[in-house]
Short mmCIF file of C-alpha atoms and ligand atoms in Angstrom, two decimals:
data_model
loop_
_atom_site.label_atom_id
_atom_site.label_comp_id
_atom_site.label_asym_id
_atom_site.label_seq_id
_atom_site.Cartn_x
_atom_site.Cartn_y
_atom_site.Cartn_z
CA UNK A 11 19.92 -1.72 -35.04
CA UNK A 12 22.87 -1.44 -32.81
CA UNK A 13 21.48 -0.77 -29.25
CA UNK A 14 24.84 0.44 -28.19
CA UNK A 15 24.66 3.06 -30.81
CA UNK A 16 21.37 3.76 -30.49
CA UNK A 17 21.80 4.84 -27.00
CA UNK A 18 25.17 6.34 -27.31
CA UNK A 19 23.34 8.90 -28.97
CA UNK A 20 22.31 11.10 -26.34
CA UNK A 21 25.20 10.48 -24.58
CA UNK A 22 26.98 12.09 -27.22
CA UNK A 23 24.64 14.98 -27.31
CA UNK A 24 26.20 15.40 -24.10
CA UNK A 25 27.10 19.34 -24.27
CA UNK A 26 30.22 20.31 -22.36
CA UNK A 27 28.13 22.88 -20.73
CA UNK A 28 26.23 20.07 -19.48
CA UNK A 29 29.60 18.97 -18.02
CA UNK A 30 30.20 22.04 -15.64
CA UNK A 31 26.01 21.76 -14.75
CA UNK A 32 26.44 18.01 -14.47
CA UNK A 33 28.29 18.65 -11.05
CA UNK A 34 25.53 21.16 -9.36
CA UNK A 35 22.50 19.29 -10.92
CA UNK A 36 21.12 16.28 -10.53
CA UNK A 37 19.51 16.56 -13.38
CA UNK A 38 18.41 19.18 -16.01
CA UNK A 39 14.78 20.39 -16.07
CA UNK A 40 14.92 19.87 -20.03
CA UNK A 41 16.48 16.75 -19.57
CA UNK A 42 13.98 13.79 -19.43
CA UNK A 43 11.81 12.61 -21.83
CA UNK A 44 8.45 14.54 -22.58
CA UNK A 45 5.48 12.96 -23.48
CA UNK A 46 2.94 14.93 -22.42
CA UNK A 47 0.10 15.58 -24.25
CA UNK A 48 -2.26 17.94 -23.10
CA UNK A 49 -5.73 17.20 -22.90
CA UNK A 50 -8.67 19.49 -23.93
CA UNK A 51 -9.13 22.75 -21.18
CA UNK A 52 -12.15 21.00 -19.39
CA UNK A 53 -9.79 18.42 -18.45
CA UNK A 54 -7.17 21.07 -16.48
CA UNK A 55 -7.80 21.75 -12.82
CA UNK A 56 -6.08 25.19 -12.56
CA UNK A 57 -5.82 24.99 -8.91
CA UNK A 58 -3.87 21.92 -9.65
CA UNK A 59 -0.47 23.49 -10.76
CA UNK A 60 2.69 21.92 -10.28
CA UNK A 61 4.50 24.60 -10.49
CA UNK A 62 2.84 26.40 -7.77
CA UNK A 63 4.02 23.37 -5.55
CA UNK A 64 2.59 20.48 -5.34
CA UNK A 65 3.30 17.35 -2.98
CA UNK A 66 2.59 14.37 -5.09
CA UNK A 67 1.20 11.12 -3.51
CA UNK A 68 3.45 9.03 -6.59
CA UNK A 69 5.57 8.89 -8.80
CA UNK A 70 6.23 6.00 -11.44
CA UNK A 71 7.40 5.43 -14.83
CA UNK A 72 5.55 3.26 -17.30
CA UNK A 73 7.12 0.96 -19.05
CA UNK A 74 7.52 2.75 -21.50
CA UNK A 75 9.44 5.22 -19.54
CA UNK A 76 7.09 8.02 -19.35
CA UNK A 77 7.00 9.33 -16.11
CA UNK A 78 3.63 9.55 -13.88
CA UNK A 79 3.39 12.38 -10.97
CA UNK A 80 -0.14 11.57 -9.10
CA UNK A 81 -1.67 14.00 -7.08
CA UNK A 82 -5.23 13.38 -5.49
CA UNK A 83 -7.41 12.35 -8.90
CA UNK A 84 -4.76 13.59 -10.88
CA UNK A 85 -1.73 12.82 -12.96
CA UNK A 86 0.65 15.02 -15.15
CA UNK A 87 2.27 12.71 -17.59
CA UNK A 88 6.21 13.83 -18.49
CA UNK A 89 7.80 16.44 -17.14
CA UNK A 90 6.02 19.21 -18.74
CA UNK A 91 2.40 20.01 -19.35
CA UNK A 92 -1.19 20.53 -17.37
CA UNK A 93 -2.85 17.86 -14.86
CA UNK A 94 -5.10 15.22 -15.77
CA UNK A 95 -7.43 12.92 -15.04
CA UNK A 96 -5.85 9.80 -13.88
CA UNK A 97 -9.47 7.99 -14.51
CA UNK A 98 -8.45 9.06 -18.56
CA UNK A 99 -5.09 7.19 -18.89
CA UNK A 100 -5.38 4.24 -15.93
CA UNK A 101 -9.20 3.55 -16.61
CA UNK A 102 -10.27 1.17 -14.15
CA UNK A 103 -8.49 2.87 -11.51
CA UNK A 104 -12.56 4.41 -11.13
CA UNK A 105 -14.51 1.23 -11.47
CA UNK A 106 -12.81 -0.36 -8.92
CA UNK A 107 -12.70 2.31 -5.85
CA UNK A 108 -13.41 5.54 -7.11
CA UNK A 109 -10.07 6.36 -6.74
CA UNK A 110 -9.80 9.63 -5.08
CA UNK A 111 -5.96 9.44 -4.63
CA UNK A 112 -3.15 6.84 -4.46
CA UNK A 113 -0.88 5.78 -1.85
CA UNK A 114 2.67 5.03 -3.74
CA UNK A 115 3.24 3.95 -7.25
CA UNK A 116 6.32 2.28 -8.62
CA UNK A 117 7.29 -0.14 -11.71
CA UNK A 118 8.48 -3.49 -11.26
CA UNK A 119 11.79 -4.91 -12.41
CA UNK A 120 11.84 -8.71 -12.10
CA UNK A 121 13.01 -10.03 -15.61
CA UNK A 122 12.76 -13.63 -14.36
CA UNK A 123 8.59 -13.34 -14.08
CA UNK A 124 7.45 -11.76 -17.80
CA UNK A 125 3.76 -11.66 -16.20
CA UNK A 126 5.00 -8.93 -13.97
CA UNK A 127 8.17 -7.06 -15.23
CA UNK A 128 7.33 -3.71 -16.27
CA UNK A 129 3.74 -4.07 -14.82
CA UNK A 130 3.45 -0.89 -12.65
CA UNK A 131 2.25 -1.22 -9.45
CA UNK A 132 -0.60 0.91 -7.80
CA UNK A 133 -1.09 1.02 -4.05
CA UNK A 134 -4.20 2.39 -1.93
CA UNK A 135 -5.02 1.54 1.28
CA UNK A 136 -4.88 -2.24 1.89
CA UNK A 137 -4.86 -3.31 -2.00
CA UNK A 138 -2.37 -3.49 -4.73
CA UNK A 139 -2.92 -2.92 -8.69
CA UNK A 140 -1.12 -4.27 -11.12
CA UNK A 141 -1.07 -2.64 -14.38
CA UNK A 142 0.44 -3.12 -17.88
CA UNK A 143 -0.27 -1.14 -21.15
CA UNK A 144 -2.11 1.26 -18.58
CA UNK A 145 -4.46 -1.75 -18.52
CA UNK A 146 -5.47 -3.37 -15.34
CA UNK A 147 -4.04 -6.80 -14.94
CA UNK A 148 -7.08 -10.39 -14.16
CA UNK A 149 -6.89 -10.76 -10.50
CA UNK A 150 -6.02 -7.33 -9.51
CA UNK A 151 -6.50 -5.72 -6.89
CA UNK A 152 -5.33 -7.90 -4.30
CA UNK A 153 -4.90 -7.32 -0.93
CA UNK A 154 -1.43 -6.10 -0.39
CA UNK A 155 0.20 -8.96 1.45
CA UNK A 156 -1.22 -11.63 -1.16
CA UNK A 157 1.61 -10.06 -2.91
CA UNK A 158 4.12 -8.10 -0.72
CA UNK A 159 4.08 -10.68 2.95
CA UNK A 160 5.02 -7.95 5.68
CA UNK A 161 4.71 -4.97 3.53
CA UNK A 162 2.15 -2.51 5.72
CA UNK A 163 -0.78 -0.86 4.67
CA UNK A 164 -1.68 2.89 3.86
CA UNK A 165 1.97 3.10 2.44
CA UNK A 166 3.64 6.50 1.63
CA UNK A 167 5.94 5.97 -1.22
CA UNK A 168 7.39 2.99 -3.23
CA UNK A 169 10.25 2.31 -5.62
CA UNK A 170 12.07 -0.17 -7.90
CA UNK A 171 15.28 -0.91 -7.15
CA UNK A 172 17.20 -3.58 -9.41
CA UNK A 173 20.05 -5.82 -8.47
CA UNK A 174 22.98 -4.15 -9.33
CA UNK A 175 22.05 -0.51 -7.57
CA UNK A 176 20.19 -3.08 -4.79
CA UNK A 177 22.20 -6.26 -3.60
CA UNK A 178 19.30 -8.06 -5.10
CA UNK A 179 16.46 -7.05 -6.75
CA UNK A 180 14.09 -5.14 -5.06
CA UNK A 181 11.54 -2.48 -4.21
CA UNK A 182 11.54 -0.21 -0.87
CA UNK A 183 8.21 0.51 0.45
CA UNK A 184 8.47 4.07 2.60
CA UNK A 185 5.83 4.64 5.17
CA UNK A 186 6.57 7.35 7.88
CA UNK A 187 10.29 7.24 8.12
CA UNK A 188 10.04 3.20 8.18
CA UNK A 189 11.44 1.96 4.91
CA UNK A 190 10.88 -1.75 3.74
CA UNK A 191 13.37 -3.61 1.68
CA UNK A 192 11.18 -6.24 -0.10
CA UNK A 193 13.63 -8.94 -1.91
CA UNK A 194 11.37 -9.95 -5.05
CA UNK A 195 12.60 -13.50 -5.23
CA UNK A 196 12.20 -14.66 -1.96
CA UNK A 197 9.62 -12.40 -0.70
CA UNK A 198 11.62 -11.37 2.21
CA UNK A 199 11.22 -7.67 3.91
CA UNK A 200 14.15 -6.27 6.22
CA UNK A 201 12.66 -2.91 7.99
CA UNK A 202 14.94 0.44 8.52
CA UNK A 203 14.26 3.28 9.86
CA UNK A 204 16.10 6.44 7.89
CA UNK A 205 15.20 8.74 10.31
CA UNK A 206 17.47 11.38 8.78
CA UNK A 207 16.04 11.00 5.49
CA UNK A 208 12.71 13.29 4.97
CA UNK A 209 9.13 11.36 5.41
CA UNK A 210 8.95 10.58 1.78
CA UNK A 211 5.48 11.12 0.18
CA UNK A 212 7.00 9.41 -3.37
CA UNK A 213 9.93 8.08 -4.42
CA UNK A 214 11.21 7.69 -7.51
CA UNK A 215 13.88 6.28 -9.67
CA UNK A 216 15.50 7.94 -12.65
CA UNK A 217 18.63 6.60 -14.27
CA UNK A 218 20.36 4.89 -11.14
CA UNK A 219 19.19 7.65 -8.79
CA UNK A 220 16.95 7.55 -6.27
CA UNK A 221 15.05 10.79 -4.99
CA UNK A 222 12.66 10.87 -2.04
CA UNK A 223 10.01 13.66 -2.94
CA UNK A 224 8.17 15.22 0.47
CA UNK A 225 6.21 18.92 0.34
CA UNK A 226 7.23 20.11 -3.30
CA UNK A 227 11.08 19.20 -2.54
CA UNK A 228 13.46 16.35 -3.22
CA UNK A 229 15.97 14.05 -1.42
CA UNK A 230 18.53 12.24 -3.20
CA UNK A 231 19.60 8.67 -1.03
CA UNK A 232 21.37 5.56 -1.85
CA UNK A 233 19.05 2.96 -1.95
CA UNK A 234 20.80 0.39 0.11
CA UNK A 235 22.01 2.72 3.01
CA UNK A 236 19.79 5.39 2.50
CA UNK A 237 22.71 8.05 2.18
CA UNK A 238 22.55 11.57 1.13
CA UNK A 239 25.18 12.99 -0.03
CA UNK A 240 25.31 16.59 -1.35
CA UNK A 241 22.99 19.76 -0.85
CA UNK A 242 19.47 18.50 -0.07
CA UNK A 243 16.36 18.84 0.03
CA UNK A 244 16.00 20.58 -3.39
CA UNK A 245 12.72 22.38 -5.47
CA UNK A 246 11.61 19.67 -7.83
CA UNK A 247 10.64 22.59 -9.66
CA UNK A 248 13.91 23.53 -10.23
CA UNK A 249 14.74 19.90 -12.22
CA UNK A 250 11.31 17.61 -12.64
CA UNK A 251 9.33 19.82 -14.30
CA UNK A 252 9.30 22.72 -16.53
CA UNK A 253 8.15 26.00 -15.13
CA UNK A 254 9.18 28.96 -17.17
CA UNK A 255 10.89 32.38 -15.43
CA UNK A 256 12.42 31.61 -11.82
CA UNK A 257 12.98 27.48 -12.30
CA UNK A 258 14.98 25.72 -13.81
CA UNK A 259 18.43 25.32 -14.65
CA UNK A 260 18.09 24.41 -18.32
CA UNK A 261 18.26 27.76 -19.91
CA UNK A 262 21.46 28.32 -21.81
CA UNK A 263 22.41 24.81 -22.15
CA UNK A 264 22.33 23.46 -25.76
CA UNK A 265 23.03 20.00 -27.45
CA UNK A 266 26.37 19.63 -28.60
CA UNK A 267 27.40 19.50 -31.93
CA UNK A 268 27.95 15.96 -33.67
CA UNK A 269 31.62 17.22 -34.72
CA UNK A 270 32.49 17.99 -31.14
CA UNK A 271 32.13 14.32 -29.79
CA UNK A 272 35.05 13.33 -28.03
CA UNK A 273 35.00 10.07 -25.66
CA UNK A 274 37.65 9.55 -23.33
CA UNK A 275 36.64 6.17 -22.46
CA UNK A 276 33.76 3.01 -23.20
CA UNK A 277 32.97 -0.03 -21.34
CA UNK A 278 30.30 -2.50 -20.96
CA UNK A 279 30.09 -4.09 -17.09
CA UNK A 280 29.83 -8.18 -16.58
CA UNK A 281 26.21 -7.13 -15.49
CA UNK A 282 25.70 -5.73 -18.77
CA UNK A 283 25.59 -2.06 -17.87
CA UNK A 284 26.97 0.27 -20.60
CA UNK A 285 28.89 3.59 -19.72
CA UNK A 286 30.52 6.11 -21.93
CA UNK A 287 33.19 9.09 -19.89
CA UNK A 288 33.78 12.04 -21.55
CA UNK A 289 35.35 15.43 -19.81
CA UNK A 290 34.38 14.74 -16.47
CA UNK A 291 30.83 12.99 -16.93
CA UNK A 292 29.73 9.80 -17.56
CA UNK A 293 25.89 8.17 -18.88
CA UNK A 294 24.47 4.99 -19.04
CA UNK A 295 24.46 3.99 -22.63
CA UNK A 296 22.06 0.43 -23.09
CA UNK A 297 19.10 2.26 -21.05
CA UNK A 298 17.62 5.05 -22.46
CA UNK A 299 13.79 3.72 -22.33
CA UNK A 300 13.77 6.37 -19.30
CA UNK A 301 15.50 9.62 -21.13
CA UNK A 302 19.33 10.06 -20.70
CA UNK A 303 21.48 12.09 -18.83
CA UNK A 304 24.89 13.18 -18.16
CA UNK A 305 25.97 12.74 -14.45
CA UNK A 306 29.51 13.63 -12.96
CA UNK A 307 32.13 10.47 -12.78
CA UNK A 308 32.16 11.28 -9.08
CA UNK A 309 28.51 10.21 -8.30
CA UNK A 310 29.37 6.18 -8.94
CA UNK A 311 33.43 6.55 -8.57
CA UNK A 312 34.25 8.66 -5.83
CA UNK A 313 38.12 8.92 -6.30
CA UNK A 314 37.96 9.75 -9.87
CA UNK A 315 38.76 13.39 -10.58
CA UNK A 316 38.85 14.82 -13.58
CA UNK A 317 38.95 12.63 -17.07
CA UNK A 318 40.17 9.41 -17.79
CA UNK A 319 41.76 7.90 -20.06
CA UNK A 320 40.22 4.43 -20.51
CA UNK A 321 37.76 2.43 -18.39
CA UNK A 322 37.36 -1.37 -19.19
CA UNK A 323 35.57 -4.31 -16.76
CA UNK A 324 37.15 -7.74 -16.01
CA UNK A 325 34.61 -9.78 -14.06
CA UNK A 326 33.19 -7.85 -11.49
CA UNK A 327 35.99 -5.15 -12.02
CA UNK A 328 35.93 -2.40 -13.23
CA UNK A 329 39.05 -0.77 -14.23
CA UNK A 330 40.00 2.89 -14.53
CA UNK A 331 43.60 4.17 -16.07
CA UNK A 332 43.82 7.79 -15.12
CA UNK A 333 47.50 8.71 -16.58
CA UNK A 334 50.16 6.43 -15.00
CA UNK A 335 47.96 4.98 -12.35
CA UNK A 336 45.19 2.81 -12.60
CA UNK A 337 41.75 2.43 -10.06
CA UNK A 338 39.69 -0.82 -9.56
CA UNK A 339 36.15 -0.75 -8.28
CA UNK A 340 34.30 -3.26 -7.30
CA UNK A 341 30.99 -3.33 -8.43
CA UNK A 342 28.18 -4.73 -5.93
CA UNK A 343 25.16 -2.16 -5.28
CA UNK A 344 27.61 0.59 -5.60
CA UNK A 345 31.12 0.43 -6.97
CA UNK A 346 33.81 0.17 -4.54
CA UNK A 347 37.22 1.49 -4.60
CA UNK A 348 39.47 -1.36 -3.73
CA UNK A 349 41.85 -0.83 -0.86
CA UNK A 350 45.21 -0.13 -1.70
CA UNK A 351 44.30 1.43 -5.44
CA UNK A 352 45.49 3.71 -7.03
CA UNK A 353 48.46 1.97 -7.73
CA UNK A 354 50.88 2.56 -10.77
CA UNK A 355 49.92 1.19 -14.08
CA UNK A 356 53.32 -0.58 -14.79
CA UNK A 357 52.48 -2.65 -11.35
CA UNK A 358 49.47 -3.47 -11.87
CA UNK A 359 50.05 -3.94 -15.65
CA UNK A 360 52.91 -3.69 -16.71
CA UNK A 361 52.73 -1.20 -18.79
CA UNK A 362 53.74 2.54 -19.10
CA UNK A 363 50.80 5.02 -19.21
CA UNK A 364 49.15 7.13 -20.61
CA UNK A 365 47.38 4.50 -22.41
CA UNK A 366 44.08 5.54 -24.52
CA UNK A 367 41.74 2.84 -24.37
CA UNK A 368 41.47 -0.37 -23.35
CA UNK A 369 38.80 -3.24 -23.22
CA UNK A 370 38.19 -6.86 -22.58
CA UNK A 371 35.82 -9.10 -24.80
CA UNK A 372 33.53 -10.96 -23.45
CA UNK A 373 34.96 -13.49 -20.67
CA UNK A 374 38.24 -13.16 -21.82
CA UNK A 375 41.03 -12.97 -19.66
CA UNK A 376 42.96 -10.66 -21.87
CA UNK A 377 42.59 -6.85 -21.97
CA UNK A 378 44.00 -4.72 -25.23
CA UNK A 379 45.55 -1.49 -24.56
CA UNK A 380 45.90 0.58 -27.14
CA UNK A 381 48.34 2.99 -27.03
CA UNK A 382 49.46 5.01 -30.33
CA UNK A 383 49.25 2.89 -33.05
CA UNK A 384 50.17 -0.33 -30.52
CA UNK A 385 47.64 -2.71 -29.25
CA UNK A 386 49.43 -4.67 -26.27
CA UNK A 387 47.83 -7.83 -24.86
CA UNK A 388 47.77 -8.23 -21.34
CA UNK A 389 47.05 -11.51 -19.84
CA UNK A 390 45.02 -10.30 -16.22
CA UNK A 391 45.23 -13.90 -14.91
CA UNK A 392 48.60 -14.13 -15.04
CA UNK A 393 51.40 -12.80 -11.70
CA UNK A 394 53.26 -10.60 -12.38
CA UNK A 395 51.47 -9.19 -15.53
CA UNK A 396 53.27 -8.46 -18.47
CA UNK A 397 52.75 -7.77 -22.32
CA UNK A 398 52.22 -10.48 -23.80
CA UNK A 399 51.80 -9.59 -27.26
CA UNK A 400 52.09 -6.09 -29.18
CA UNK A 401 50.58 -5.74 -32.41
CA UNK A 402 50.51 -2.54 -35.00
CA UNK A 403 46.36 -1.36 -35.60
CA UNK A 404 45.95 0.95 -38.87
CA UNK A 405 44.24 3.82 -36.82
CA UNK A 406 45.63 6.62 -34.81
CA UNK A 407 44.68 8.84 -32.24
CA UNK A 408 42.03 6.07 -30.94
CA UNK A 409 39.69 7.65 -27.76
CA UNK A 410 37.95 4.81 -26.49
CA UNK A 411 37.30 1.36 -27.71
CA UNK A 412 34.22 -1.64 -26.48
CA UNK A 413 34.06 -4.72 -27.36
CA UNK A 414 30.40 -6.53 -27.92
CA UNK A 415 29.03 -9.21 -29.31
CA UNK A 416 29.25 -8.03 -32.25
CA UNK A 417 32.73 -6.68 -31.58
CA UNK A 418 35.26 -4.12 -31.31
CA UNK A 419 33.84 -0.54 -31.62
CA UNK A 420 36.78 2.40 -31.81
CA UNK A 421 36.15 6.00 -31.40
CA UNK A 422 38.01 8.46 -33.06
CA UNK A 423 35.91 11.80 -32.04
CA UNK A 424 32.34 11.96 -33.73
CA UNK A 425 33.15 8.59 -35.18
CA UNK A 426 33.57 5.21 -34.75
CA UNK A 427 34.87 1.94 -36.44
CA UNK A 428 33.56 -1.69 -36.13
CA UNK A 429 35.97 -4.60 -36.66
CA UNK A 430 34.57 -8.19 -35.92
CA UNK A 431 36.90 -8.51 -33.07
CA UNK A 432 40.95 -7.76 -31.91
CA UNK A 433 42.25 -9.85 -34.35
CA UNK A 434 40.36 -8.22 -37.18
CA UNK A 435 41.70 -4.66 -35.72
CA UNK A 436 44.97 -5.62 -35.03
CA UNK A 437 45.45 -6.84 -38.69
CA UNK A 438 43.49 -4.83 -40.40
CA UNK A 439 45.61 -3.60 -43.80
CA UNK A 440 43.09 -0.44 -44.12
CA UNK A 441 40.86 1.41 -42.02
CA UNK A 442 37.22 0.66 -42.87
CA UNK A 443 35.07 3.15 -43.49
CA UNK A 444 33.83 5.13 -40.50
CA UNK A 445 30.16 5.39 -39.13
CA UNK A 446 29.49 8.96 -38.62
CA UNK A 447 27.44 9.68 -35.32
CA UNK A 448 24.81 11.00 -36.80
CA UNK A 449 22.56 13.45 -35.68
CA UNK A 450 19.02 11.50 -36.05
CA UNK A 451 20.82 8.47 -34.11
CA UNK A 452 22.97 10.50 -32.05
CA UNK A 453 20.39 13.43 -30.87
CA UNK A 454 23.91 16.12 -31.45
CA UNK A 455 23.10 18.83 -33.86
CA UNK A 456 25.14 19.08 -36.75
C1 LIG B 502 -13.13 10.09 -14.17
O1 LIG B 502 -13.23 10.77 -12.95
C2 LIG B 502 -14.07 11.91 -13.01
C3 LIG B 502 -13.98 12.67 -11.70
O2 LIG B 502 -13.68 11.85 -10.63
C4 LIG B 502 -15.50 11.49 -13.35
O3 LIG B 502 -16.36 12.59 -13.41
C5 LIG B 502 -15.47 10.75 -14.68
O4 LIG B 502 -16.76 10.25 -14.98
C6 LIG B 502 -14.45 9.63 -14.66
N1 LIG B 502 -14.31 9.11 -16.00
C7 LIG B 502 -14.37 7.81 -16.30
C8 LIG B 502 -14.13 7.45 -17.72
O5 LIG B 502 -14.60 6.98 -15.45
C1 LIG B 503 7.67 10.92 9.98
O1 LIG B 503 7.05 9.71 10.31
C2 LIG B 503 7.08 9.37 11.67
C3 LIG B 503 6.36 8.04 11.84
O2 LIG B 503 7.05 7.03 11.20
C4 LIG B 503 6.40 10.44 12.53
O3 LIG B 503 6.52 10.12 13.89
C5 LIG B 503 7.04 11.77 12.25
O4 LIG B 503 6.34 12.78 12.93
C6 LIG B 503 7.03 12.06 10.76
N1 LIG B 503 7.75 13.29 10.49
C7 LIG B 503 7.21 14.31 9.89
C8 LIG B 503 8.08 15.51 9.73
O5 LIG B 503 6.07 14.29 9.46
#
């Protein structure tokens, strides 16, 4: 199956109500994945409730993407549901030290080393745990530097942090208000000290954002410069769990409806990264192993108001058309507006906007614009830039177009059209028949 389309589906169950919430929240409490599954009543601590307030000592994901919050002997798994056992789901975790409590938790991302990608990590005093399949990994526990060189002991928090939102790939290690950027590949650790961020007791990663939990709150921060932007600290209660009357800011909202899809704009990054804009939102589309959720255009693009009209990448580029002008970002650990943007379209194109979508395949050098029933090629190595070639396409009203491996996709509202590349689109004699987004792949309601 398609992973594009596969993901795209909760992206396109993104409601427009979730567009107005999308610029208070970070994210909605019914918004993540739930895979709780509550154990018999023996098993629930009652003075353990997280929705009383709880500090946790970790939070992690699996890698499956179900989320782990860890308090003392305790875990909830998900975002709803009682405490745990931790002993019943990580089972060695007794054998070993009679785990009372953890230090800091976090899941590795390191696709060049299979034997520990994924593997979540486990930290207590001076040892580290490696688990995979909630199984402990031969060899484990180690002492701490075995593993992490320079990374203290009695830590307070840990977190992933892949290359892309991190310069390189990494995890930061949080112990008082000392945070430690470990470099995976060479092993290196450069120490900070975010004094302005809270003393963080976990931190966790969800979908590109990084929160720093301390007492039963939350601070958001950017995980190279330790930023935080907006309204902070927040209740996790409010958007990590679910508790009922008071919390929360998921009542009201609803999935949209399959037949109101309407993209403004697709691309696919040089790293990879998949992102779908519609109204004035945007969501990863290729990961989803960790739930899905709308965020506002904003949060990665600063300049960008409002919606756009069509978003493609050209190396490490990334290119917005907004109406007659056009942004370019740079995209490092965060994207970058590049000095001197916006500039008019028909300078930095040649071409007249509005345009309504626009892509590049592959490595190409060549982005099509479609505008009306026109695709116009666009050579982007070439000074000035001008049309190059214009060609008639059999569909109108296009919203956003991506090209893949496996092609060109085209969205006309709640559906889209493959054709095995430009070419194929641009001489197409009749339309093919569309793929409807579909509720079961799509998560909209129909
Ligand atoms: C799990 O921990 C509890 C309490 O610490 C203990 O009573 C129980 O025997 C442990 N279970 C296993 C399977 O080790
Ligand atoms: C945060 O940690 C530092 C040590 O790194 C400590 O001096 C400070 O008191 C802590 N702050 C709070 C509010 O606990």
């Amino acid at each position: 199956m398609n992973v594009f389309f596969l993901c795209l589906c909760v992206c396109l169950a993104l409601p427009r109500s979730y567009a107005a919430l999308a610029h208070l929240d970070d994210m909605m409490a019914d918004a993540p994945k739930d895979h709780s599954h509550p154990k018999g009543e023996d098993h629930h601590d009652a003075q353990l409730d997280r929705c009383k307030g709880i500090e946790f000592d970790a939070i992690t994901p699996d890698e499956k993407g179900n989320t782990f919050f860890f308090k003392g002997d305790h875990l909830w798994n998900g975002f709803s549901g009682p405490a745990e056992l931790s002993n019943g789901t990580f089972k060695e975790m007794d054998e070993y030290h009679h785990l009372g409590h953890i230090d800091a938790a976090f899941r590795m991302h390191h696709k060049d080393d299979p034997t520990a990608h994924d593997h979540v990590f486990f930290f207590l005093d001076d040892k580290v745990f490696s688990y995979y399949d909630h199984t402990l990994e031969k060899g484990y526990p180690k002492e701490i530097q075995q593993e992490f060189p320079d990374i203290p002991n009695h830590l307070d928090a840990a977190v992933e942090c892949p290359k892309g939102e991190c310069v390189t790939d990494s995890v930061l290690f949080f112990k008082g208000n000392e945070v430690y950027h470990f470099d995976i590949k060479t092993k290196l650790t450069k120490k900070k000290v975010w004094s302005h961020l809270p003393n963080c007791t976990s931190a966790f990663r969800w979908l590109e954002h990084y929160y720093c939990f301390h007492g039963h709150s939350f601070t958001r921060f950017h995980p190279v410069s330790g930023e935080v932007t907006g309204e902070y600290p927040k209740d996790a209660r409010n958007y990590f769990m679910r508790c009922g009357e008071g919390f929360g800011h998921g009542a009201g909202t609803r999935k949209m409806k399959c037949s109101e899809i309407k993209l403004n704009a697709a691309t696919i990054d040089d790293k990879g990264r998949e992102y779908a804009f519609q109204d004035s939102v945007y969501m990863r589309l290729d990961e989803h192993r960790d739930g899905n959720h709308p965020f506002p255009i904003t949060r990665q693009w600063k300049e960008i108001s409002g919606e756009v009209d069509a978003v493609f990448s050209y190396g490490d580029n990334m290119y917005f058309i907004q109406g007659d002008q056009v942004y370019i970002y740079k995209s490092a650990a965060h994207y970058t507006l590049i000095e001197g943007y916006p500039k008019p379209l028909k300078e930095e194109l040649g071409i007249d906007g509005p345009v309504d979508a626009a892509f590049v395949c592959g490595d190409n050098t060549i982005v099509h614009i479609i505008q009306g029933q026109k695709m116009y090629d666009i050579d982007l190595t070439a000074s000035p830039r001008a049309i190059t070639r214009e060609m008639p396409i059999p569909i109108p009203k296009v919203d956003a177009a991506v090209c893949d491996a496996h092609g060109v996709k085209v969205f006309i509202g709640p559906e889209y059209y493959d054709f095995g590349s430009p070419m194929v689109l641009a001489v197409a004699k009749m339309i093919p028949n569309p793929h409807k987004i579909s509720p079961e792949r799509f998560g909209c309601e129909e």
